[in-house]
Amino acid sequence: MSPFGGTRIDSSNAFTHTGGGDFHVHLGTESQNPHGPAFHKVADDQLVWLRRMLVAPDNMGEARATLADTGTVILDGAPGSGRNSAAKVLLYEYHRESGVYSELVPGDDEQLPLHEPSLVGTGDRLLLDLSDAARWSASRAGLSTLRTSVHEKNARLVVVMPHRDTLDPDLQRFRVEIRRPPGRQVLRRHLRVHGLPYEQYMQQLDSEAEEFVAERPMREIADLADLVRRARASARPGDGLAQWCATARGARNDRREEVAGLVTRLPEAPQRALLVTVALLHDAHADIVHRAAALLLKALGPGSGEIPLLQHKDLAERLKEIGAGTDADGHVRFTELDYDSAVRAHFWDHMPDLRPYLDTWAADVVELDDPHLTPAVRDGLVARLAGQYLRTGRPEGLASLAENWSAESAAQVRLEAAAQALTRGLDDPAHGGTFRKRIYQWCAYNRLTAEFAQVLVQVCADVLASNHPDMALVRLYHLARRERGTTRALDALRALVAKSGRLHRTLLDRLTRYGGPTPPDLTIFLHVSDPELLTDTTRAARALVEEAGVRRSLTACWCAVLAGLPRTTWQPRAAAWLHRATEGADRVDASLLDVLVDAAEQGREKRGELFAALYAAARAAERTAPGGPVRAAETTGLLLHKIGAAQGLRPAGPPPSSTRGTRP
C-alpha cells in the first residue's frame, strides 16, 4: 500500500429506505471527530427510521414480553407479514451502551458456528434470519446452544423462522407467531412519515388501492407509499389521495415497450444523451442536467458541428421532446411517474456498449463545480447507476467501478462516490455477500492506492460494522497492518473494539494467534490496548484483563513490545497503564502491573533488561500522573515489589507500605 495522502472521506449518519425511489447516503463532515468514525450510529439510525415506519404486527406485544423475560424470541409468521422488520425493531428497543448489533450469517466462512460460546458478547443484540427453509434445516440444531450463550451473556437474540416449520420442543416457549398488520394502516403510517399532513393521508382509498393494500406484502406497500409521495409532488392542484394512488399504481406497470418506442422516435445523439441524463439525474436542477448532457455527448464522440448557438434548440424544447419538464424551482422531471427507472433500464439493457462511458461520465459529473450539485444529487446519480449493475446481476462490475473511481489523486467527491457505490452493494440483499468477500480480498491481499484504502476504511467502519461488526473488524485489522502515514484504520479499529468486549477479545486473540505478534500487530496493539476498557467492570461480570485468554494475549503482546520496540515507542502506552493502576484502588487495576511484569519475565535471557526498562518507564510516568507524583510513586513502588517477587528477591504478597516509592 502506498503512503496515505491528505485526502479525507468523512461520513455522517445514514438511513435505511424501506420503500422504492432514491436512497441517499451523505458523506459529510461529522467523522472529522478525532475520536474516530461513529460507525455504530449508522445502525442505530437505520433502526430508528425502521421503528418510525413499522406498524406493529399482531402479537408484537407477546414477542416483546418473551424477549424481555427470556432474552430470546423466535418469530414465526407468513412471508410479507413484516417479521424481519419486527425483529430489528425488537432488538433496537434493547439498545445498550455495551455490546453491538449483529446480523448473524450462518454458514459463512468468517462466522463462528452457532454453538460456539465466543460468538456472543455481553449485551450483544443478535438477529438470526432463518426464514429460508434450507438455512433453517442447516442451523436449527445449534439454536439451543446459542440461546444458552445469549442467556449467560445477558444478550438478546431474535430468530426469524420459516412459517409454521418444525421447532424443537425445548424451544417452543420462545416461539411467537406474528400476523400481518392492516395494510391500510401500514400505507397511512408510511405516508405520514413521508411528510403528508393528516387530512391527506387519512382520505378514503379507492377500491383498487384498498384491494392492493389488503393483499400485498409489507415491502410492496412501502414501495406504493413512496410512489404516492412522488405522485403528490408532481400532481395537479386539487388532486387527492385517490388520484395519487392511481398514478402510483400506473407507475408500477411495465413501460419497456413505451420507452423503446420513444427511443426509436428520438434518433439524434443530443436527444438520447438528454434522455439518459434526465433518467440518471432525475429531479436535479436544469443547469446540472444541461451540463451533464453536454459532458455525455462529448464523451461519446464528435459534437454538433458548426451550428450557431442561437439555432440550437433550447433546453425546454429538448425536454418536451423526451417527455420531461421543469418545475417552478428549475428541477427536471419526467412527466410520467417513475418513467426514469424505465429509461435507465432500457439503455442499460439494450445499449451495453454505453456502460463504460456512463461510468466515466458519472465520475466527471460528481466533480462538476456547481452550487446546484448537492450531496443528494451526487448520491442519487451514483445510486441509480449502481442500481443498474445490481439489477442485472453484475456486482463485480460495480466493485471495479468503485476501485477505478478511487485512483491515485482522485478528488474527494469522487472518493465519496466510490464509498456510495460500495454502500449500495453492501446493502443489496442479493449481492451483499459478494461485496463483503470482495472487500476482504482488497483489504487483505491487494495493493491499494492511499485513496482507495481510505474509502475501504470508511465503508468498513460506517457501513459494514453496522450489521456485521466481526467482518468489519477483520477487514480493518488488515488495513491497519498495512497503513502508512495515517492512523485512520487504527482509529476505526479502536472505535470498533471499544463498543464490545467480545470484539476486543477477538482482536487480541488475532494479534497472537499465528506464531506471535508481528511488528504491524504491535502497532495495532499499542493503539487499541486502552487500560480503561481492559479494566472496565460496568459492562460485564468481570474485566477483560481478568480473563485467562485475554491475559495471555496481553502478556504476549507486551513481551514482544518490550523486547522488540524502542522505549520511546511504547512509553506513552505504558504510562497510560501505570496511570490507570495509580487511579484505581482495586485488584483489577493492579492486575495491569501484573501483566507488565509477566511480559518482562517472559523475555527470559533479556528479562533483567526488560525489568529495568519497565521501572524506568514507571519513573518517567510519575511526572505526568493525573493523581500527582506521590500516588504515582506508590505505584512505582508496587511495580518494583512485583519485579522483585518475579526475580525471587522478595515475597509474592503485597509489599509493606514503607517500600512504596523507594528507589533502588
XYZ file of C-alpha atoms in Angstrom:
664
model
C 0.000 0.000 0.000
C 1.343 3.382 -0.881
C 1.594 6.020 1.833
C -1.640 7.749 2.635
C -2.045 11.243 1.299
C -4.149 14.057 2.595
C -7.487 13.084 1.044
C -10.255 12.538 3.561
C -13.571 10.696 3.361
C -15.997 11.618 6.081
C -19.415 10.236 6.828
C -22.414 11.411 8.706
C -25.439 9.337 9.557
C -27.378 7.323 7.030
C -30.844 5.791 6.900
C -32.436 2.662 5.552
C -35.053 3.417 2.929
C -37.678 0.683 3.127
C -39.543 1.732 0.007
C -38.665 2.406 -3.589
C -37.170 5.510 -5.116
C -33.835 7.059 -4.405
C -31.627 6.214 -1.448
C -29.018 8.753 -0.422
C -26.010 8.350 1.851
C -24.485 11.758 2.540
C -20.781 11.709 3.278
C -20.092 14.936 5.109
C -18.073 16.313 7.960
C -19.220 14.526 11.090
C -16.452 11.943 11.111
C -13.782 14.583 11.354
C -14.110 13.912 15.064
C -10.588 12.838 16.056
C -12.002 10.069 18.225
C -12.812 8.096 15.112
C -15.790 7.183 12.934
C -19.118 6.806 14.675
C -19.929 3.569 12.870
C -22.467 2.479 15.490
C -24.641 5.487 14.739
C -25.403 4.146 11.270
C -27.071 1.000 12.585
C -28.919 2.950 15.248
C -30.212 5.487 12.738
C -31.401 2.733 10.439
C -33.307 1.142 13.289
C -34.792 4.479 14.381
C -36.100 5.007 10.843
C -37.493 1.479 10.688
C -39.204 1.871 14.051
C -40.930 5.040 12.857
C -42.212 3.190 9.791
C -43.282 -0.028 11.487
C -46.919 -0.731 12.260
C -46.673 -3.375 14.955
C -47.992 -6.718 13.716
C -50.402 -8.697 15.832
C -48.652 -10.378 18.790
C -45.825 -7.850 18.795
C -46.533 -7.301 22.480
C -46.135 -11.007 23.188
C -42.877 -11.066 21.252
C -41.627 -8.076 23.224
C -42.557 -9.715 26.541
C -40.914 -13.021 25.578
C -37.701 -11.257 24.632
C -37.743 -9.287 27.890
C -38.346 -12.371 30.046
C -36.025 -14.861 28.355
C -33.603 -12.901 26.169
C -34.759 -14.875 23.126
C -37.750 -14.816 20.836
C -38.321 -16.927 17.726
C -40.614 -15.140 15.301
C -42.954 -17.182 13.151
C -45.102 -15.515 10.540
C -46.216 -15.643 6.931
C -43.880 -14.092 4.324
C -44.757 -10.437 3.875
C -46.068 -10.039 7.420
C -43.227 -7.734 8.449
C -41.445 -10.292 10.610
C -37.924 -9.198 9.649
C -38.692 -5.544 10.367
C -40.338 -6.539 13.643
C -37.210 -8.494 14.591
C -34.968 -5.474 14.035
C -37.253 -3.165 15.981
C -37.359 -5.586 18.909
C -33.570 -5.505 19.049
C -33.476 -1.737 18.685
C -35.620 -1.431 21.797
C -32.877 -3.238 23.736
C -30.085 -0.866 22.742
C -27.473 -0.600 25.488
C -24.092 1.081 25.802
C -22.400 -2.314 25.918
C -22.486 -4.835 23.139
C -23.114 -4.465 19.423
C -25.897 -5.161 16.967
C -25.025 -8.015 14.623
C -26.823 -9.916 11.896
C -25.537 -13.476 12.004
C -24.814 -15.238 8.719
C -24.875 -18.996 9.394
C -22.698 -20.992 7.058
C -20.418 -18.061 6.265
C -16.739 -18.990 6.392
C -15.927 -15.974 8.557
C -18.541 -16.588 11.240
C -18.107 -18.928 14.168
C -20.605 -21.808 14.414
C -23.802 -21.053 16.314
C -22.774 -23.430 19.103
C -19.519 -21.533 19.767
C -19.912 -19.512 23.021
C -17.484 -16.796 21.886
C -19.923 -15.866 19.113
C -21.902 -13.917 21.725
C -20.665 -10.928 23.716
C -22.096 -9.267 26.787
C -25.067 -7.118 25.828
C -24.977 -8.052 22.118
C -28.154 -7.802 20.046
C -28.245 -10.657 17.555
C -30.541 -11.148 14.564
C -30.618 -14.609 13.017
C -32.712 -14.742 9.845
C -33.503 -18.401 9.148
C -36.664 -17.760 7.149
C -35.129 -19.677 4.240
C -36.023 -23.366 4.648
C -32.597 -24.664 3.642
C -30.806 -22.360 6.058
C -33.267 -23.302 8.791
C -32.580 -27.025 8.315
C -28.831 -26.474 8.446
C -28.855 -24.214 11.511
C -31.702 -25.208 13.801
C -29.584 -27.799 15.636
C -27.375 -25.045 17.048
C -30.198 -22.861 18.350
C -30.367 -24.334 21.846
C -26.656 -23.822 22.472
C -26.811 -20.328 21.020
C -29.753 -19.449 23.244
C -27.809 -20.644 26.301
C -24.859 -18.410 25.400
C -27.218 -15.475 24.912
C -28.728 -16.033 28.353
C -25.321 -16.273 30.044
C -24.065 -13.063 28.398
C -27.219 -11.035 29.102
C -27.571 -10.589 25.351
C -30.707 -10.550 23.174
C -31.475 -12.898 20.289
C -34.284 -12.697 17.743
C -34.651 -15.587 15.302
C -36.873 -15.472 12.214
C -38.012 -18.978 11.286
C -39.868 -20.394 8.255
C -43.617 -20.096 8.655
C -45.029 -22.944 10.723
C -41.967 -25.147 10.331
C -40.908 -27.680 12.947
C -39.307 -26.388 16.144
C -37.600 -28.453 18.834
C -39.751 -28.954 21.986
C -37.282 -27.163 24.275
C -37.562 -24.020 22.124
C -41.339 -23.919 21.748
C -41.776 -21.497 24.625
C -39.768 -18.863 22.729
C -41.934 -19.073 19.628
C -44.313 -16.225 18.830
C -46.367 -16.130 15.648
C -46.905 -12.596 14.378
C -49.614 -11.700 11.890
C -49.740 -9.108 9.164
C -50.962 -5.677 10.324
C -53.819 -3.965 8.417
C -52.489 -2.834 5.039
C -54.399 0.460 5.083
C -52.790 1.346 8.406
C -49.348 0.481 7.030
C -49.845 2.716 3.994
C -51.008 5.613 6.163
C -48.036 5.235 8.524
C -45.612 5.403 5.605
C -47.370 8.417 4.119
C -47.300 10.169 7.479
C -43.573 9.548 7.908
C -43.038 10.757 4.332
C -44.497 14.091 5.414
C -48.110 14.060 4.212
C -50.437 16.011 6.521
C -53.164 14.196 8.452
C -56.040 15.442 6.285
C -54.344 13.963 3.196
C -53.126 10.540 4.312
C -56.437 9.861 6.082
C -58.511 10.351 2.913
C -60.563 7.438 1.616
C -58.776 4.990 -0.701
C -60.403 3.817 -3.918
C -61.395 0.176 -4.296
C -58.276 -0.836 -6.244
C -55.988 0.700 -3.649
C -57.958 -0.980 -0.853
C -57.572 -4.324 -2.592
C -53.852 -3.741 -3.151
C -53.009 -2.901 0.468
C -55.217 -5.714 1.752
C -53.269 -8.415 -0.070
C -49.719 -7.316 -0.812
C -46.609 -7.843 1.359
C -45.339 -5.037 3.552
C -42.462 -4.161 1.207
C -44.788 -3.658 -1.753
C -46.994 -1.387 0.338
C -43.865 0.586 1.286
C -42.987 0.876 -2.405
C -46.505 2.111 -3.180
C -46.302 4.711 -0.410
C -43.093 6.092 -1.858
C -44.703 6.315 -5.310
C -47.713 8.084 -3.790
C -45.355 10.596 -2.195
C -43.729 11.272 -5.538
C -47.073 11.402 -7.363
C -48.278 14.043 -4.911
C -45.169 16.157 -5.535
C -45.957 16.443 -9.262
C -49.773 16.314 -9.162
C -52.215 18.976 -10.279
C -53.766 21.262 -7.658
C -56.933 19.747 -6.271
C -55.901 16.107 -6.682
C -56.221 13.928 -3.609
C -55.106 10.587 -2.244
C -57.235 8.585 -4.691
C -55.635 10.276 -7.710
C -52.153 9.935 -6.269
C -52.718 6.224 -5.621
C -53.995 5.748 -9.187
C -50.900 7.465 -10.559
C -48.692 5.353 -8.305
C -50.302 2.124 -9.448
C -49.868 3.185 -13.060
C -46.169 3.727 -12.448
C -45.870 0.068 -11.456
C -46.825 -1.037 -14.973
C -44.204 -2.378 -17.354
C -43.141 0.513 -19.584
C -40.444 -1.212 -21.606
C -42.324 -1.067 -24.909
C -43.324 2.537 -24.305
C -39.721 3.610 -23.688
C -38.452 1.573 -26.642
C -40.911 3.420 -28.877
C -39.757 6.787 -27.553
C -36.098 5.964 -28.189
C -36.948 4.930 -31.741
C -38.609 8.296 -32.316
C -35.538 10.124 -30.976
C -32.670 9.075 -33.276
C -30.398 12.088 -32.700
C -27.479 11.763 -30.275
C -28.315 15.003 -28.374
C -31.869 13.765 -27.779
C -30.731 10.427 -26.454
C -27.977 11.967 -24.370
C -30.534 14.216 -22.695
C -32.873 11.260 -22.171
C -30.145 9.257 -20.418
C -29.039 12.279 -18.399
C -32.517 13.048 -17.091
C -33.012 9.391 -16.175
C -29.794 9.322 -14.131
C -30.107 12.849 -12.701
C -33.840 12.856 -12.179
C -35.035 15.821 -10.116
C -31.688 17.609 -10.459
C -31.600 21.280 -11.387
C -31.818 22.138 -15.093
C -28.327 23.698 -15.065
C -26.837 20.386 -13.921
C -28.849 18.404 -16.457
C -27.729 20.720 -19.279
C -24.038 20.492 -18.374
C -24.170 16.759 -17.740
C -25.852 16.077 -21.101
C -23.119 18.070 -22.847
C -20.474 16.031 -20.969
C -22.065 12.790 -22.108
C -22.145 13.911 -25.742
C -18.502 14.924 -25.520
C -17.556 11.565 -24.009
C -19.376 9.662 -26.747
C -17.895 11.424 -29.761
C -17.908 14.497 -32.040
C -20.131 17.463 -31.229
C -22.925 19.022 -33.226
C -20.728 20.751 -35.816
C -20.767 24.432 -36.634
C -24.442 25.191 -35.993
C -24.695 28.681 -34.464
C -25.547 28.643 -30.771
C -28.801 30.560 -31.205
C -30.017 27.978 -33.731
C -29.739 25.228 -31.140
C -32.962 24.057 -29.541
C -33.346 25.451 -26.043
C -33.497 23.103 -23.070
C -37.259 23.491 -22.596
C -37.932 22.339 -26.158
C -35.500 19.453 -25.852
C -37.030 18.334 -22.567
C -40.505 18.406 -24.096
C -39.297 16.095 -26.867
C -38.346 13.447 -24.318
C -41.434 13.823 -22.131
C -39.814 15.849 -19.364
C -40.029 19.363 -17.980
C -39.005 21.641 -15.131
C -40.906 22.646 -12.020
C -41.101 26.129 -10.533
C -37.703 25.660 -8.855
C -35.990 24.573 -12.065
C -35.741 20.859 -11.243
C -36.110 18.451 -14.156
C -38.535 15.522 -14.053
C -40.274 13.240 -16.498
C -43.972 13.989 -16.707
C -44.813 10.314 -16.120
C -44.145 8.954 -12.636
C -41.217 6.533 -12.354
C -40.501 6.878 -16.072
C -36.851 7.494 -15.245
C -36.334 3.932 -13.996
C -37.743 2.502 -17.239
C -35.436 4.720 -19.315
C -32.400 3.666 -17.297
C -33.253 0.000 -17.709
C -33.796 0.377 -21.454
C -30.442 1.973 -22.235
C -28.568 -0.319 -19.839
C -30.129 -3.461 -21.280
C -30.225 -2.554 -24.963
C -27.077 -0.441 -25.360
C -24.446 -2.358 -23.354
C -21.607 -0.573 -25.178
C -22.768 2.614 -23.453
C -21.999 1.289 -19.967
C -18.255 2.104 -19.722
C -18.945 5.618 -20.981
C -21.575 6.077 -18.270
C -19.025 5.027 -15.632
C -16.563 7.703 -16.721
C -19.274 10.289 -17.282
C -20.767 9.813 -13.797
C -17.359 10.370 -12.196
C -16.951 13.578 -14.211
C -20.424 14.787 -13.246
C -19.873 14.393 -9.495
C -16.810 16.636 -9.836
C -18.702 19.488 -11.504
C -18.348 22.776 -9.672
C -21.922 23.987 -9.406
C -23.976 25.168 -6.416
C -26.887 23.031 -7.585
C -24.791 19.862 -7.429
C -25.662 18.983 -3.832
C -24.567 15.821 -1.998
C -28.082 14.426 -2.516
C -27.800 14.915 -6.294
C -24.378 13.258 -6.396
C -25.512 10.347 -4.259
C -28.665 9.947 -6.312
C -26.643 9.664 -9.517
C -24.345 7.026 -8.029
C -27.288 5.120 -6.528
C -29.109 4.960 -9.876
C -26.016 3.834 -11.746
C -25.227 1.255 -9.072
C -28.818 0.068 -9.249
C -28.337 -0.987 -12.874
C -25.278 -3.068 -12.029
C -27.137 -4.775 -9.190
C -30.408 -5.209 -11.084
C -28.609 -7.083 -13.851
C -26.504 -9.242 -11.534
C -23.127 -7.572 -12.143
C -21.776 -6.889 -8.633
C -18.157 -7.311 -9.734
C -18.668 -4.566 -12.295
C -19.876 -2.198 -9.579
C -16.949 -3.189 -7.348
C -14.491 -2.442 -10.146
C -16.214 0.885 -10.746
C -15.653 1.906 -7.113
C -11.998 0.879 -7.320
C -11.464 2.793 -10.566
C -13.036 5.907 -9.092
C -10.525 5.707 -6.216
C -7.409 6.015 -8.334
C -4.403 7.898 -7.055
C -5.015 11.654 -6.671
C -8.779 11.238 -7.111
C -10.816 14.192 -5.857
C -12.667 13.885 -2.574
C -16.107 13.974 -4.206
C -15.099 11.076 -6.448
C -13.969 9.104 -3.408
C -17.301 9.831 -1.775
C -18.987 8.462 -4.889
C -16.882 5.303 -4.630
C -17.937 4.884 -0.993
C -21.562 5.361 -2.010
C -21.235 2.700 -4.726
C -19.831 0.176 -2.257
C -22.534 1.075 0.247
C -25.185 0.256 -2.336
C -23.543 -3.090 -2.960
C -23.260 -3.991 0.717
C -26.899 -3.065 1.337
C -28.202 -5.140 -1.564
C -29.954 -8.296 -0.267
C -28.896 -10.418 -3.234
C -25.284 -9.262 -3.603
C -24.236 -8.025 -0.160
C -22.275 -11.224 0.496
C -20.329 -10.792 -2.747
C -19.309 -7.293 -1.719
C -18.272 -8.402 1.759
C -15.959 -11.004 0.225
C -14.631 -8.594 -2.384
C -13.817 -6.019 0.278
C -11.992 -8.707 2.237
C -9.827 -9.504 -0.795
C -8.981 -5.840 -1.221
C -8.141 -5.306 2.442
C -6.106 -8.468 2.921
C -4.299 -9.010 -0.366
C -4.492 -6.227 -2.935
C -2.086 -3.364 -3.385
C -4.235 -0.310 -2.780
C -3.900 3.335 -3.562
C -3.930 5.545 -0.499
C -7.237 6.965 -1.660
C -8.942 3.595 -2.062
C -7.632 2.432 1.298
C -9.371 5.403 2.882
C -12.602 4.546 1.066
C -12.404 0.994 2.410
C -11.748 2.190 5.955
C -14.812 4.414 5.793
C -17.063 1.742 4.306
C -15.933 -0.904 6.793
C -16.289 1.417 9.791
C -19.535 3.169 8.875
C -21.425 0.591 6.810
C -20.194 -2.978 7.255
C -19.741 -2.611 11.021
C -23.388 -1.604 11.363
C -24.660 -5.129 10.752
C -21.538 -7.313 10.609
C -19.046 -5.953 13.171
C -16.919 -9.117 13.233
C -16.355 -8.918 9.493
C -15.574 -5.222 9.764
C -13.005 -5.979 12.469
C -11.121 -8.448 10.251
C -11.006 -6.032 7.311
C -9.962 -3.063 9.410
C -7.279 -5.233 11.002
C -5.755 -5.970 7.605
C -5.956 -2.322 6.579
C -4.367 -1.216 9.846
C -1.459 -3.653 9.417
C -0.612 -2.086 6.056
C -1.312 1.519 6.987
C 1.406 4.108 6.479
C 1.363 7.823 7.164
C -2.031 7.930 8.874
C -3.934 6.265 11.701
C -7.342 6.242 10.035
C -7.699 2.446 10.014
C -6.207 2.185 13.506
C -8.660 4.751 14.839
C -11.596 2.941 13.248
C -10.425 -0.359 14.707
C -10.079 1.168 18.170
C -13.574 2.695 17.941
C -14.993 -0.669 16.944
C -13.488 -2.726 19.776
C -14.335 -0.016 22.301
C -18.017 -0.899 21.901
C -17.646 -4.601 22.629
C -15.534 -6.648 24.967
C -16.077 -9.636 22.674
C -14.616 -7.771 19.693
C -11.720 -6.544 21.834
C -11.075 -10.117 22.912
C -11.265 -11.315 19.303
C -8.738 -8.751 18.133
C -6.257 -9.557 20.895
C -6.534 -13.241 20.052
C -5.902 -12.490 16.377
C -2.770 -10.482 17.243
C -1.180 -13.503 18.920
C -2.784 -16.426 17.108
C -0.274 -17.147 14.336
C 3.165 -17.528 15.853
C 3.193 -14.339 17.881
C 2.631 -10.697 17.018
C 4.489 -9.136 14.088
C 5.706 -5.505 14.124
C 2.478 -4.288 12.429
C 0.498 -6.236 15.042
C 2.394 -4.466 17.811
C 1.473 -1.093 16.322
C -2.168 -2.143 16.433
C -1.802 -3.429 19.987
C -0.339 -0.188 21.305
C -3.100 1.772 19.588
C -6.066 -0.247 20.878
C -4.926 -1.536 24.303
C -6.806 1.083 26.301
C -6.367 0.228 30.009
C -9.758 1.727 30.901
C -11.515 -0.687 28.561
C -9.459 -3.618 29.810
C -10.334 -2.915 33.458
C -13.962 -1.836 32.975
C -16.335 -3.871 35.165
C -19.530 -1.923 34.441
C -20.455 -3.755 31.233
C -19.610 -7.353 32.149
C -19.326 -9.599 35.181
C -15.553 -9.285 35.168
C -12.974 -7.149 33.433
C -11.264 -8.304 30.269
C -7.845 -8.204 31.932
C -9.044 -10.851 34.410
C -9.865 -13.378 31.675
C -7.168 -16.001 31.212
C -7.215 -15.890 27.405
C -7.085 -12.106 27.273
C -4.330 -12.078 29.887
C -2.223 -14.440 27.749
C -2.685 -12.259 24.676
C -1.834 -9.064 26.554
C 1.249 -10.617 28.098
C 2.497 -11.957 24.753
C 1.995 -8.585 23.079
C 3.708 -6.624 25.834
C 6.612 -9.083 25.837
C 7.103 -8.531 22.106
C 6.766 -4.767 22.563
C 9.307 -4.565 25.384
C 11.786 -6.816 23.592
C 11.391 -5.512 20.073
C 10.478 -1.828 20.106
C 12.368 1.205 21.417
C 11.106 2.601 24.679
C 10.162 5.904 23.054
C 7.579 3.978 21.028
C 5.850 2.175 23.888
C 6.416 4.657 26.737
C 3.099 6.559 26.175
C 1.043 3.357 26.333
C 2.956 2.032 29.331
C 2.369 5.378 31.048
C -1.374 5.066 30.383
C -1.377 1.616 32.014
C 0.579 2.871 35.006
C -1.683 5.896 35.410
C -4.731 3.643 35.357
C -3.154 1.473 38.050
C -2.479 4.628 40.074
C -6.055 5.898 39.751
C -7.644 2.574 40.639
C -7.786 1.128 44.098
C -8.710 -2.491 43.472
C -7.100 -5.676 42.271
C -8.425 -5.226 38.730
C -6.413 -2.063 38.139
C -3.380 -3.533 39.901
C -3.550 -6.528 37.568
C -2.284 -4.221 34.811
C 1.044 -4.198 36.652
C 0.995 -7.999 36.819
C 0.634 -8.171 33.024
C 3.580 -5.835 32.517
C 5.774 -7.794 34.939
C 4.745 -11.159 33.465
C 5.546 -9.828 29.984
C 9.045 -8.774 31.039
C 9.594 -12.110 32.771
C 8.769 -13.964 29.556
C 11.771 -12.240 27.996
C 13.919 -14.980 29.538
C 17.579 -14.060 28.957
C 16.611 -10.416 28.440
C 14.254 -10.187 31.400
C 16.636 -8.199 33.592
C 16.967 -5.604 30.859
C 13.181 -5.559 30.364
C 12.523 -5.190 34.092
C 14.871 -2.210 34.142
C 13.097 -0.667 31.159
C 9.727 -1.099 32.897
C 10.990 0.547 36.058
C 12.442 3.451 34.071
C 9.104 3.847 32.275
C 7.295 3.967 35.631
C 9.640 6.636 36.965
C 9.081 8.711 33.819
C 5.300 8.253 34.078
C 5.296 9.749 37.585
C 5.824 13.216 36.113
C 2.535 13.075 34.138
C 0.376 11.047 36.519
C -3.094 12.625 36.949
C -3.159 11.815 40.667
C 0.120 13.562 41.387
C 3.686 12.272 41.846
C 3.160 10.926 45.377
C 0.485 8.427 44.396
C 2.397 7.606 41.209
C 5.481 6.854 43.275
C 3.421 4.350 45.275
C 2.519 2.632 42.021
C 6.178 2.584 41.044
C 6.970 1.014 44.403
C 4.319 -1.629 43.878
C 5.688 -2.367 40.419
C 9.207 -2.674 41.872
C 7.935 -5.086 44.505
C 6.305 -7.254 41.834
C 9.518 -7.219 39.809
C 11.456 -8.336 42.853
C 8.940 -11.112 43.531
C 9.222 -12.284 39.926
C 13.004 -12.485 40.367
C 12.637 -14.360 43.656
C 14.146 -11.456 45.600
C 11.002 -10.558 47.563
C 7.905 -12.361 48.801
C 4.990 -12.590 46.378
C 2.492 -10.975 48.792
C 1.659 -7.265 48.969
C 4.585 -5.033 49.924
C 4.777 -3.200 53.246
C 3.683 0.407 52.902
C 7.200 1.661 53.684
C 8.534 0.148 50.462
C 6.296 2.189 48.163
C 8.146 4.880 46.345
C 11.593 3.563 47.354
C 14.462 3.851 44.983
C 16.943 1.033 44.360
